[in-house]
Structures are given as C-alpha cells and as structure tokens.
Coordinates of C-alpha atoms in Angstrom, one line a residue:
M24 CA -19.7 -19.9 -19.0
N25 CA -21.1 -19.0 -22.4
R26 CA -18.4 -16.5 -23.3
P27 CA -14.7 -16.9 -23.6
P28 CA -12.8 -16.4 -20.3
S29 CA -10.8 -13.3 -19.7
F30 CA -7.9 -12.3 -17.5
N31 CA -10.5 -11.7 -14.8
L32 CA -9.7 -13.2 -11.4
A33 CA -13.1 -15.0 -11.2
D34 CA -12.6 -16.5 -14.7
L35 CA -9.1 -17.5 -13.9
L36 CA -10.1 -19.2 -10.7
Q37 CA -12.9 -21.0 -12.5
I38 CA -10.4 -22.4 -14.9
V39 CA -8.4 -23.7 -12.0
G40 CA -11.5 -25.2 -10.4
D41 CA -12.5 -26.9 -13.7
T42 CA -8.9 -28.4 -13.9
V43 CA -8.5 -29.7 -10.4
P44 CA -12.1 -29.6 -8.9
E45 CA -11.5 -32.1 -6.1
R46 CA -8.1 -30.8 -4.9
T47 CA -8.1 -29.0 -1.6
A48 CA -8.0 -25.3 -2.2
L49 CA -8.2 -23.7 1.3
V50 CA -7.7 -24.8 4.9
C51 CA -8.4 -22.7 8.0
D52 CA -9.2 -23.8 11.6
G53 CA -10.3 -27.2 10.7
Q54 CA -12.4 -26.1 7.7
R55 CA -11.4 -27.4 4.3
R56 CA -12.7 -26.4 0.8
S57 CA -12.0 -28.2 -2.4
F58 CA -11.8 -25.9 -5.5
R59 CA -15.3 -27.1 -6.6
H60 CA -16.8 -26.4 -3.1
L61 CA -15.1 -23.0 -2.8
L62 CA -16.3 -21.8 -6.2
D63 CA -19.8 -23.2 -5.7
R64 CA -20.2 -21.4 -2.4
S65 CA -18.8 -18.2 -3.9
Q66 CA -21.4 -18.5 -6.8
A67 CA -24.2 -18.9 -4.3
L68 CA -23.0 -15.9 -2.3
A69 CA -22.8 -13.8 -5.4
R70 CA -26.4 -14.7 -6.3
W71 CA -27.5 -13.6 -2.9
L72 CA -25.7 -10.3 -3.2
Q73 CA -27.1 -9.8 -6.7
Q74 CA -30.6 -10.3 -5.4
R75 CA -30.0 -7.5 -3.0
G76 CA -29.0 -5.1 -5.7
I77 CA -25.2 -5.4 -5.7
V78 CA -24.0 -4.8 -9.3
A79 CA -20.8 -4.1 -11.2
G80 CA -18.8 -1.3 -9.7
D81 CA -20.3 -1.5 -6.2
T82 CA -17.8 -1.9 -3.4
V83 CA -18.0 -4.9 -1.0
G84 CA -16.1 -4.3 2.2
V85 CA -14.7 -7.3 4.1
H86 CA -14.0 -6.5 7.7
A87 CA -13.0 -9.8 9.3
Y88 CA -10.1 -11.9 10.7
N89 CA -8.6 -14.6 8.5
C90 CA -11.2 -17.2 7.5
I91 CA -12.3 -19.1 4.4
E92 CA -15.4 -16.9 4.2
Y93 CA -13.1 -13.9 3.6
I94 CA -11.9 -15.5 0.3
E95 CA -15.4 -16.6 -0.6
A96 CA -16.7 -13.1 -0.2
T97 CA -13.9 -11.7 -2.3
I98 CA -14.5 -14.2 -5.2
A99 CA -18.3 -13.5 -5.0
A100 CA -17.5 -9.8 -5.6
F101 CA -15.2 -10.8 -8.5
L102 CA -18.1 -12.8 -10.0
L103 CA -20.4 -9.8 -9.9
R104 CA -17.8 -7.4 -11.2
A105 CA -18.2 -5.7 -7.9
I106 CA -15.1 -4.3 -6.1
P107 CA -13.9 -6.0 -2.9
A108 CA -12.3 -3.7 -0.4
N109 CA -10.2 -4.8 2.6
V110 CA -10.8 -3.3 6.1
N111 CA -8.0 -3.6 8.6
Y112 CA -9.4 -5.4 11.7
R113 CA -6.9 -3.4 13.9
Y114 CA -8.6 -0.1 13.0
T115 CA -10.5 1.8 15.7
A116 CA -14.1 2.7 15.1
E117 CA -13.0 6.2 13.8
E118 CA -10.5 4.7 11.4
S119 CA -13.1 2.2 10.2
R120 CA -15.6 5.0 9.7
Y121 CA -13.1 6.8 7.4
L122 CA -12.6 3.7 5.3
Y123 CA -16.3 2.8 5.2
A124 CA -17.1 6.4 3.9
N125 CA -14.1 6.6 1.5
A126 CA -14.9 3.2 -0.1
E127 CA -18.6 4.1 -0.5
L128 CA -19.6 0.6 0.7
K129 CA -22.7 -1.0 -0.8
A130 CA -22.2 -4.3 0.9
L131 CA -20.3 -5.4 4.1
V132 CA -19.1 -8.8 5.2
Y133 CA -17.9 -8.6 8.8
G134 CA -16.8 -10.9 11.6
G135 CA -19.1 -11.2 14.5
D136 CA -16.2 -10.8 16.9
L137 CA -15.7 -7.3 15.4
E138 CA -19.3 -6.3 15.8
S139 CA -18.7 -3.5 18.3
T140 CA -16.3 -1.7 15.9
V141 CA -18.6 -2.3 13.0
T142 CA -21.6 -0.9 14.9
A143 CA -19.8 2.3 15.7
A144 CA -18.7 2.8 12.1
L145 CA -21.9 1.9 10.2
D146 CA -23.3 5.5 10.1
A147 CA -20.4 6.2 7.6
A148 CA -21.9 3.8 5.1
P149 CA -25.5 5.0 4.5
A150 CA -25.7 3.3 1.1
L151 CA -25.3 -0.2 2.4
R152 CA -27.7 -2.6 0.7
A153 CA -26.4 -5.9 2.2
M154 CA -24.7 -7.0 5.4
L155 CA -23.3 -10.5 6.1
R156 CA -22.0 -11.7 9.4
V157 CA -19.4 -14.4 9.7
G158 CA -19.7 -16.4 12.9
P159 CA -21.9 -15.7 15.9
G160 CA -23.1 -12.2 16.8
R161 CA -26.1 -10.0 17.5
D162 CA -28.7 -9.2 14.8
L163 CA -27.0 -6.0 13.7
M164 CA -29.4 -4.0 11.7
S165 CA -30.4 -6.2 8.7
A166 CA -27.3 -8.5 8.9
V167 CA -27.7 -12.0 7.7
G168 CA -25.6 -15.0 8.7
F169 CA -23.0 -15.9 6.1
E170 CA -24.2 -19.6 5.9
Q171 CA -27.8 -18.5 5.6
A172 CA -26.9 -16.3 2.6
V173 CA -25.0 -19.2 0.9
A174 CA -28.0 -21.5 1.5
E175 CA -30.4 -18.9 0.1
G176 CA -28.3 -18.2 -3.0
G177 CA -31.2 -18.9 -5.3
P178 CA -31.2 -19.2 -9.1
P179 CA -28.1 -19.3 -11.3
L180 CA -26.1 -16.1 -11.5
G181 CA -26.3 -15.8 -15.2
D182 CA -23.7 -14.8 -17.8
I183 CA -21.9 -11.7 -16.6
A184 CA -19.5 -10.0 -19.1
R185 CA -16.5 -9.9 -16.8
S186 CA -13.2 -8.6 -18.1
G187 CA -9.5 -8.0 -17.1
E188 CA -10.3 -4.4 -16.6
D189 CA -12.6 -5.1 -13.5
I190 CA -11.2 -3.7 -10.3
M191 CA -9.8 -5.0 -7.0
L192 CA -9.4 -2.2 -4.3
L193 CA -6.5 -2.6 -1.9
Y194 CA -6.4 -0.2 1.0
T195 CA -2.9 0.5 2.3
G196 CA -0.9 3.1 4.3
G197 CA -2.8 3.4 7.6
T198 CA 0.4 3.8 9.7
T199 CA 1.5 7.0 8.1
G200 CA -1.9 8.6 7.5
M201 CA -5.4 7.7 6.6
P202 CA -5.6 4.6 4.3
K203 CA -5.5 5.0 0.6
G204 CA -7.3 2.6 -1.8
V205 CA -5.2 1.4 -4.7
L206 CA -7.3 0.6 -7.8
W207 CA -5.9 -2.6 -9.5
P208 CA -7.4 -3.9 -12.8
H209 CA -7.6 -7.7 -12.6
E210 CA -5.3 -8.4 -15.5
A211 CA -2.6 -5.9 -14.3
L212 CA -2.8 -7.4 -10.8
F213 CA -2.5 -11.0 -12.2
Y214 CA 0.7 -10.1 -14.0
T215 CA 2.3 -7.5 -11.8
G216 CA 1.2 -8.7 -8.4
F217 CA 0.8 -12.4 -9.0
G218 CA 3.5 -13.2 -11.5
G219 CA 1.1 -14.0 -14.3
G220 CA 0.9 -17.7 -13.4
G221 CA 4.7 -18.1 -13.8
N222 CA 5.9 -18.2 -10.2
F223 CA 6.1 -22.0 -10.2
S224 CA 7.1 -22.7 -13.8
P225 CA 10.4 -22.2 -15.7
K226 CA 8.3 -21.1 -18.7
G227 CA 7.5 -17.8 -17.0
P228 CA 4.1 -15.9 -17.2
I229 CA 1.4 -17.3 -19.3
R230 CA 0.6 -15.5 -22.6
T231 CA -2.9 -16.8 -23.3
I232 CA -5.8 -17.8 -21.1
G233 CA -5.7 -21.3 -22.4
E234 CA -2.2 -21.8 -20.9
L235 CA -3.4 -21.5 -17.3
A236 CA -5.1 -25.0 -17.2
E237 CA -1.9 -26.5 -18.7
R238 CA 0.3 -24.8 -16.0
V239 CA -2.0 -26.1 -13.2
R240 CA -1.7 -29.6 -14.5
E241 CA 2.0 -29.5 -14.9
N242 CA 2.9 -27.6 -11.6
F243 CA 4.3 -29.6 -8.8
S244 CA 1.8 -30.0 -6.0
M245 CA 2.6 -27.4 -3.3
V246 CA 1.1 -26.4 0.0
H247 CA 1.3 -22.7 0.9
L248 CA 1.1 -20.8 4.2
P249 CA 1.0 -17.0 3.8
C250 CA 1.5 -16.0 7.4
G251 CA 0.0 -12.5 7.1
P252 CA -3.6 -11.5 7.4
L253 CA -5.9 -11.4 4.4
M254 CA -6.7 -7.7 5.0
H255 CA -3.1 -7.0 4.0
G256 CA -1.8 -7.2 0.5
A257 CA 0.9 -9.8 1.3
G258 CA -1.6 -12.1 2.8
M259 CA -4.3 -11.8 0.2
W260 CA -1.9 -11.8 -2.8
G261 CA 0.0 -14.8 -1.4
T262 CA -3.3 -16.7 -1.1
L263 CA -4.5 -15.8 -4.6
I264 CA -1.1 -16.7 -6.1
G265 CA -1.4 -20.2 -4.5
L266 CA -5.0 -20.7 -5.6
L267 CA -4.3 -19.6 -9.2
A268 CA -1.5 -22.2 -9.4
G269 CA -3.9 -24.9 -8.3
H270 CA -2.1 -25.3 -5.0
T271 CA -3.5 -25.8 -1.5
V272 CA -3.4 -22.7 0.8
H273 CA -3.5 -22.8 4.6
L274 CA -4.5 -19.5 6.3
N275 CA -3.1 -18.3 9.6
G276 CA -6.3 -18.8 11.7
R277 CA -5.2 -16.5 14.5
S278 CA -5.7 -12.8 14.7
D279 CA -2.1 -12.4 15.9
F280 CA 1.2 -13.9 14.9
N281 CA 2.2 -16.8 17.1
A282 CA 5.4 -18.5 16.1
E283 CA 4.6 -21.9 17.7
Y284 CA 1.2 -22.1 16.0
I285 CA 2.9 -21.4 12.6
L286 CA 5.6 -23.9 13.2
D287 CA 3.1 -26.5 14.3
K288 CA 1.1 -25.9 11.1
I289 CA 4.2 -26.1 8.9
S290 CA 5.2 -29.4 10.5
S291 CA 1.8 -31.1 10.7
E292 CA 0.4 -30.0 7.4
R293 CA 3.7 -30.4 5.5
I294 CA 3.8 -26.9 4.2
S295 CA 6.0 -26.4 1.1
C296 CA 6.0 -22.6 0.8
V297 CA 6.1 -20.2 3.7
T298 CA 5.6 -16.4 3.3
I299 CA 6.3 -14.0 6.1
V300 CA 6.5 -10.2 6.5
G301 CA 10.0 -9.3 7.6
D302 CA 11.8 -9.6 10.9
A303 CA 8.7 -9.1 12.9
M304 CA 7.6 -12.6 11.9
A305 CA 11.1 -14.2 11.2
L306 CA 12.5 -13.3 14.7
P307 CA 9.9 -15.1 16.8
L308 CA 10.1 -18.1 14.5
L309 CA 13.9 -18.2 14.9
D310 CA 13.7 -17.8 18.7
S311 CA 11.2 -20.7 19.0
L312 CA 13.4 -22.9 16.8
R313 CA 16.4 -22.1 18.9
A314 CA 14.5 -22.8 22.1
E315 CA 13.2 -26.2 21.0
P316 CA 15.4 -27.3 18.0
Q317 CA 14.1 -30.8 17.9
R318 CA 10.4 -30.0 18.2
W319 CA 9.4 -29.3 14.6
D320 CA 10.1 -31.3 11.4
L321 CA 10.6 -28.6 8.7
S322 CA 12.0 -31.0 6.0
C323 CA 8.9 -30.3 3.9
V324 CA 9.8 -26.6 3.3
V325 CA 11.1 -25.9 -0.2
A326 CA 10.6 -22.1 -0.2
F327 CA 10.7 -19.5 2.6
S328 CA 10.2 -15.9 1.5
S329 CA 9.5 -12.5 2.9
A330 CA 7.0 -10.1 1.2
G331 CA 5.9 -6.7 2.2
A332 CA 9.1 -6.1 4.3
L333 CA 12.7 -7.3 4.1
F334 CA 14.2 -9.6 6.7
S335 CA 17.8 -9.2 7.9
D336 CA 20.8 -11.2 6.9
H337 CA 21.5 -12.5 10.4
V338 CA 17.9 -13.7 10.8
R339 CA 18.0 -15.4 7.4
D340 CA 21.3 -17.1 8.2
G341 CA 19.9 -18.3 11.5
L342 CA 16.8 -19.8 9.9
K343 CA 19.0 -21.7 7.4
A344 CA 20.2 -24.0 10.3
F345 CA 16.7 -25.3 10.8
L346 CA 15.6 -25.6 7.1
P347 CA 16.6 -28.1 4.4
A348 CA 19.9 -27.4 2.7
S349 CA 18.0 -27.1 -0.6
V350 CA 15.4 -24.5 0.6
I351 CA 15.1 -21.3 -1.4
I352 CA 15.1 -18.3 1.0
S353 CA 14.3 -15.0 -0.7
N354 CA 13.6 -11.4 0.0
G355 CA 11.0 -9.9 -2.3
L356 CA 10.6 -6.1 -2.9
G357 CA 7.2 -4.7 -3.7
S358 CA 4.3 -2.7 -2.5
S359 CA 0.6 -2.2 -2.8
E360 CA 1.2 0.3 -5.6
S361 CA 4.0 -1.4 -7.5
G362 CA 3.2 -5.1 -7.2
Q363 CA 6.2 -7.4 -7.3
V364 CA 9.3 -5.3 -8.1
G365 CA 11.7 -8.2 -7.8
T366 CA 13.5 -10.7 -5.7
G367 CA 17.1 -10.1 -5.0
S368 CA 20.1 -10.6 -2.7
Q369 CA 21.3 -8.4 0.0
Q370 CA 24.6 -6.6 -0.6
A371 CA 27.6 -6.8 1.6
G372 CA 28.7 -3.3 2.5
E373 CA 25.9 -1.1 1.3
G374 CA 22.3 -1.2 0.3
L375 CA 19.4 -3.3 1.5
I376 CA 18.9 -5.5 -1.5
R377 CA 20.3 -5.8 -5.0
L378 CA 17.8 -6.5 -7.8
P379 CA 18.8 -8.3 -11.0
P380 CA 18.4 -6.5 -14.3
N381 CA 14.7 -6.1 -15.3
P382 CA 13.5 -4.0 -18.2
A383 CA 10.3 -3.1 -16.1
V384 CA 12.4 -1.6 -13.2
A385 CA 14.5 1.5 -13.4
V386 CA 15.8 4.5 -11.4
L387 CA 14.4 8.0 -11.9
V388 CA 16.9 10.9 -11.5
D389 CA 15.9 14.5 -10.8
D390 CA 12.3 13.6 -11.1
K391 CA 12.5 13.6 -14.9
R392 CA 14.9 11.1 -16.5
L393 CA 16.2 7.6 -16.2
A394 CA 19.5 7.0 -14.5
R395 CA 22.8 6.2 -16.2
P396 CA 25.1 3.6 -14.6
G397 CA 26.3 4.8 -11.2
E398 CA 23.6 7.4 -10.7
Q399 CA 21.2 7.4 -7.8
G400 CA 17.6 8.3 -7.7
V401 CA 14.2 6.9 -7.0
L402 CA 13.1 3.3 -8.0
V403 CA 10.3 3.2 -10.5
R404 CA 8.3 0.4 -12.2
F405 CA 6.8 0.2 -15.6
G406 CA 4.3 -2.2 -17.1
R407 CA 0.8 -3.2 -16.0
L408 CA 0.0 -0.9 -13.1
P409 CA -2.9 0.3 -11.0
L410 CA -5.2 3.1 -12.3
G411 CA -4.3 5.2 -9.2
Y412 CA -5.7 5.9 -5.8
F413 CA -9.5 5.7 -5.3
K414 CA -10.9 9.3 -5.3
D415 CA -7.5 10.9 -4.9
P416 CA -6.3 12.4 -8.2
E417 CA -3.6 14.5 -6.5
K418 CA -1.9 11.6 -4.8
S419 CA -2.4 9.5 -8.0
A420 CA -0.6 12.1 -10.1
A421 CA 2.3 12.2 -7.7
T422 CA 2.8 8.5 -7.6
F423 CA 1.8 7.3 -11.1
R424 CA 3.8 9.3 -13.6
E425 CA 4.8 9.3 -17.3
I426 CA 8.5 9.1 -18.1
D427 CA 9.7 9.0 -21.7
G428 CA 6.2 8.3 -22.9
R429 CA 5.7 5.4 -20.6
R430 CA 3.6 5.2 -17.4
C431 CA 5.3 4.2 -14.2
V432 CA 4.8 4.0 -10.5
V433 CA 7.3 6.0 -8.3
T434 CA 8.0 3.7 -5.4
G435 CA 9.7 6.1 -3.0
D436 CA 12.7 3.8 -2.6
I437 CA 16.2 5.4 -3.1
A438 CA 18.2 3.2 -5.5
R439 CA 21.3 3.2 -7.7
Y440 CA 21.5 1.9 -11.2
E441 CA 24.6 -0.3 -11.6
A442 CA 26.8 -0.8 -14.7
D443 CA 25.5 -4.4 -15.2
G444 CA 21.9 -3.3 -15.2
S445 CA 21.2 -4.4 -11.6
I446 CA 19.8 -2.0 -9.1
T447 CA 20.9 -1.4 -5.5
V448 CA 18.1 -0.4 -3.2
F449 CA 19.0 1.7 -0.1
G450 CA 15.7 2.4 1.6
R451 CA 12.6 4.6 1.7
N452 CA 13.1 8.2 0.8
S453 CA 10.5 9.2 3.5
Q454 CA 12.7 7.6 6.2
C455 CA 16.0 9.0 5.0
I456 CA 17.9 11.0 7.6
N457 CA 20.0 14.0 6.6
S458 CA 22.8 14.4 9.1
G459 CA 25.4 17.1 8.3
G460 CA 24.6 16.7 4.6
E461 CA 25.1 12.9 4.7
K462 CA 22.2 10.6 3.9
V463 CA 21.5 7.9 6.4
F464 CA 19.0 5.1 5.5
T465 CA 17.2 3.9 8.5
E466 CA 16.8 0.3 7.4
E467 CA 20.6 -0.1 7.0
V468 CA 21.2 1.1 10.6
E469 CA 18.3 -1.0 11.9
E470 CA 19.8 -4.2 10.5
V471 CA 23.2 -3.5 12.2
V472 CA 21.5 -2.7 15.5
R473 CA 19.4 -5.8 15.4
A474 CA 22.4 -8.0 14.6
Q475 CA 23.8 -7.2 18.1
P476 CA 23.1 -10.4 20.1
G477 CA 21.2 -8.7 23.0
V478 CA 18.8 -6.8 20.7
Y479 CA 15.4 -8.2 19.8
D480 CA 14.0 -5.4 17.6
A481 CA 14.8 -1.9 16.6
L482 CA 13.6 1.1 14.6
V483 CA 15.8 4.1 13.7
V484 CA 14.5 7.7 13.3
G485 CA 16.0 11.2 12.7
L486 CA 15.4 13.9 15.3
P487 CA 16.3 17.6 15.1
D488 CA 19.9 18.5 16.0
P489 CA 21.2 22.1 16.2
R490 CA 24.6 21.2 14.7
W491 CA 23.9 18.4 12.2
G492 CA 20.3 19.2 11.2
Q493 CA 19.2 15.7 12.2
K494 CA 20.7 13.1 14.5
V495 CA 20.3 9.3 14.3
V496 CA 18.4 7.7 17.2
A497 CA 17.6 4.0 17.7
V498 CA 14.5 2.9 19.6
L499 CA 15.0 -0.7 20.6
S500 CA 13.9 -3.6 22.7
L501 CA 16.2 -6.2 24.3
R502 CA 16.1 -9.9 24.7
A503 CA 15.4 -11.4 28.1
G504 CA 18.4 -11.1 30.3
A505 CA 20.2 -8.5 28.1
V506 CA 21.5 -5.4 29.8
E507 CA 20.9 -1.8 28.6
D508 CA 24.4 -0.8 27.5
A509 CA 24.4 2.1 25.0
E510 CA 28.2 2.2 24.8
A511 CA 28.4 -1.4 23.8
L512 CA 25.8 -0.8 21.2
K513 CA 27.7 2.1 19.8
A514 CA 30.9 0.1 19.7
H515 CA 29.1 -2.7 17.8
C516 CA 27.7 -0.2 15.3
R517 CA 31.1 1.5 14.7
Q518 CA 32.4 -1.9 13.5
H519 CA 29.8 -2.0 10.7
L520 CA 28.8 1.6 9.9
A521 CA 30.4 4.9 9.0
G522 CA 30.6 7.3 12.0
Y523 CA 27.8 9.6 10.9
K524 CA 25.4 6.6 10.7
V525 CA 26.0 5.4 14.2
P526 CA 23.1 6.3 16.5
K527 CA 23.8 9.2 18.8
H528 CA 21.2 7.9 21.3
F529 CA 19.7 4.5 22.1
V530 CA 16.2 4.6 23.6
F531 CA 15.2 1.3 25.3
V532 CA 11.6 0.2 25.4
P533 CA 9.8 -2.9 26.5
E534 CA 8.5 -3.6 23.0
V535 CA 9.0 -2.0 19.6
M536 CA 5.6 -1.1 18.1
R537 CA 4.7 -2.5 14.7
N538 CA 1.4 -2.7 12.8
A539 CA -0.7 -5.8 12.3
V540 CA 1.6 -7.3 9.7
G541 CA 4.9 -6.3 11.3
K542 CA 5.6 -3.2 9.4
A543 CA 7.5 -0.4 11.2
D544 CA 5.5 2.2 13.1
Y545 CA 7.9 5.2 12.6
P546 CA 5.6 7.9 14.0
W547 CA 5.4 5.9 17.3
A548 CA 9.2 5.5 17.3
R549 CA 9.8 9.2 16.7
S550 CA 7.3 10.3 19.3
T551 CA 8.7 7.8 21.9
A552 CA 12.3 9.0 21.2
E553 CA 11.3 12.6 21.5
K554 CA 9.5 12.0 24.9
V555 CA 12.4 10.1 26.4
L556 CA 15.2 12.4 25.2
V557 CA 13.3 15.6 26.2
A558 CA 12.6 14.1 29.7
G559 CA 16.2 13.0 30.0

C-alpha cells in the first residue's frame, strides 16, 4: 500500500492481516482461512471484478447463506471502493426483484442453492456486469464459479485511493414493508457500529490508525460465534468486530438456527464470545441445555450477548446456570440506523432496559428539544451516523434530523431521561398500544407472558376496541404438554402488570412467526389475532 491507510474497512483489515497474518480469521463448515489467506483471496476476487468493469460506487449484491465466500466478496467490494449490499436469503423472488432494482446492482455473488430465486429476480438488475456463483449450480447466464474467479484474479489490483467516506449498504426492515438501504460511511460504521476497536480494551476506541495494530497485539485471544446470518446487520457486524480485533470468528454454517448445532460448536471449538438475537435464539439454547445438562462443556464462554433484539430476564437467568460464574451476559440496544446505542441492564418494575449515561444518547421531546430529567420522549443518537437511506430522501429526512445544531438519528424507541443521566427505554413507538388513554408497550407485556412456565413464545398486538380504542391481545405458542388456559395466564399477568396492560385475549398458535433472525413479525401476529377473534 503506497499511501497512508485510512479508516476504510479494507485498510483496517489489511492492518490486522499484516499484524497477525497466520492467525485463523474465519471458520465455517470445515473451511478455515488465516488472515493472510482471507485477504489474498479477497484481493484476487477484487481484481477479477475490476477486470469486468466494477469500479468505485458500484453496488455488489451478496445473496447467499453464511459462508466464508460471503466475507471475501464483501472485502473485495471494500478494496474496490464498491458498495456491498446484503440480500435476505428468505426473500421471495418478488422481494428479491425489488432489492435488486433498488440497489442498482452491478455485480452479484449468489449461492447456487438459491439459484431459482436469483433466476426469477435477474430481470430487475439489467446493469449487471459480473455474476459469481458460490457452490454448485447451473450455468446461469454468464455466472462464473467463485473459485474460478479467485484463480483468474490476474495482475495486482493497484493503488486505489480508499477513504473512510466509502460506503457500506445495509438493507433492513423487510418485515414491516419493503427493505430500506442504510448508507454507512466506513469510518462512521467502524466507530458507531463496531466500537472503534475498543470493544476488547479498557482503553476504549482507537484515536489514530496506528493504534489498531497495537490493540490487535495486546488483545486477549478470543474466539467469536455470531449466531445470526451475515445478511443481517447483527451477524455481519459481529463478524467484522471480531476480525478487526484480530480474533477468530466462527460462522453459523446452517441456514436456520439449530440450538444443538450451536452448542456443539461452542463446546468443540472453545468459543469465547457468543452473540445471539433475542429470545428466539436464547430460548432453544436454554431448552436444549435443560434437556441435556451434562452434554456440553461451556466453561470456555466469557461473554454472552444479545444484539438486534433484547432477551428476557427469565431466559438470561436460566442461562446463567449453565455458564461460568464469571461470564458477562449483556443486552445491547441498537439498530441498522443507529449502530450501537448502548449496553444496559433491565429495570425491575418498568422499562425494557436502562442505559448508562452517554453524551451521544439523549431523549427528544415534542419532536424538537432534548428532555429534562423525568421527561419522556423518543430515543436519539448523535455522533458518526449514516448518510441516510439509499434513494429515499423523504424517509431519510424523517429519521436523520438536526437538533440544537447537531445531526442525530431518531430511533423510534420511547424512553425517559433520568435524573442521573441514565435513560430508561420502554419499547418501540410503532408497537405502542393506546388503551383508554394509557400507553402499553408490547415488549413489556411479552416478557411477562413468556415468563409463565407453560409459554414458549409470545407476541403482543393492539386491536380495535369500541370502548378503549385499542385492546391488548397476546398471540402465543405453548411448550409441549402445556394446556391452553387463558384464565391462568391472565392471573399470572395480573401479578406483574397493571390491569390495563393485561391481555384481554390470548390467541394460541402452534408457532409464533419470526423473521430469519428471530425478530418479531407483528403484521403476522395482528392478522392472526384478527382472524381468530373474528371467527370466534
């Protein structure tokens, strides 16, 4: 590299690779890559893409299950100053067509096992100049096998003037509407999303590029397992956080979440840091551990955290019995638009989580001013932020605002600013139920319902009510052998909730629907509740 490195993710990864070249970087399904091998292959792939006309600012879609090639394709895009764009492998052909068109794809890396969906969506990407297939498949149009492209990489890439202002595109929000692409500059993402290299050091975020190599050398050797898929922010960000610390990262090699597979991997690979996405992952893990308490040795785990969704008190307390006494169990609050907002503790009595004082996090009141102690409003985050949503100035203006001369992201979480500077977060404004003038936060009720021993999972929604405006309804699935008993559930809820928060109806279903990473599918829950109650 003939120029000084920048806060560009490719440059930062190269610093890590130069510092610990022979250390294992990635592991998935028996494949292992050292940092040197990972970066060499990414360079070869970048050269191949460059030869086919991919340049700075071009979008490179990755439509695949978890695999090492997913990360290699992402790094190759970084090297070219191109923009990697994630495609949800759960999308139908129509949803994929929307994203292909919206992202204006110039290159596409796809899994051969997703070829039927890709084929049906390709007409939405007429500007494609390069297609790469991971694994076996048909000769789809002009697609080239991934390994062939790496082997044909050709001459050196040359000196490309990368910068911290280069872009990573993160698509999000497919469960409540069509996906939106969040435009993250590399430097902003490194600090706001990845902790600025300070997640594993008491020194906090780095201040200069030169400090990164020093941090990598002084960090304790850790082994990470982000359980989510790479096509989701929690999975991709968790992977890059580990790599940028010089740690080894294991990928979940399955297209689904299988608790026994994850526990086998933790035990056999001696995983240090496990990252899940809320109760949808934590509950199956806890059930498997309770069913076979002696099967897995989890003494290697030093940190167990949830990102992308909070997990419940009773689940966290249950997991403690199977983890070392010294383990750090944490709930992290954040989103695709805000990055890491903070890690906090759950509050007894009210609120989902209480965040410690942080000058970058505040509460917005009346959509125009910052809260005083005791006031409630919407959680906002200042600092290094995304540019906005890709090709959507209207939504960008609504989410990314200027308050008191400072730019912030409005998260949509209802929160209260406390006298000590901490912030109590209650839940998403979009899911808040107004029953007789009282606000009911669905996540608070859900946690109480899930804590009932016979309940496996639950979502709470508000439905129209002629007297109260809205009524609280719980849609839930039960554990094997549990009996449908709405009155027992109401009695349980009354012990922990004010009367107006107790669900008026309990709708029992075989399975509570969630998206690919375990996030709540509220439109499904609302539709299911409406159908059952109307029919009843």
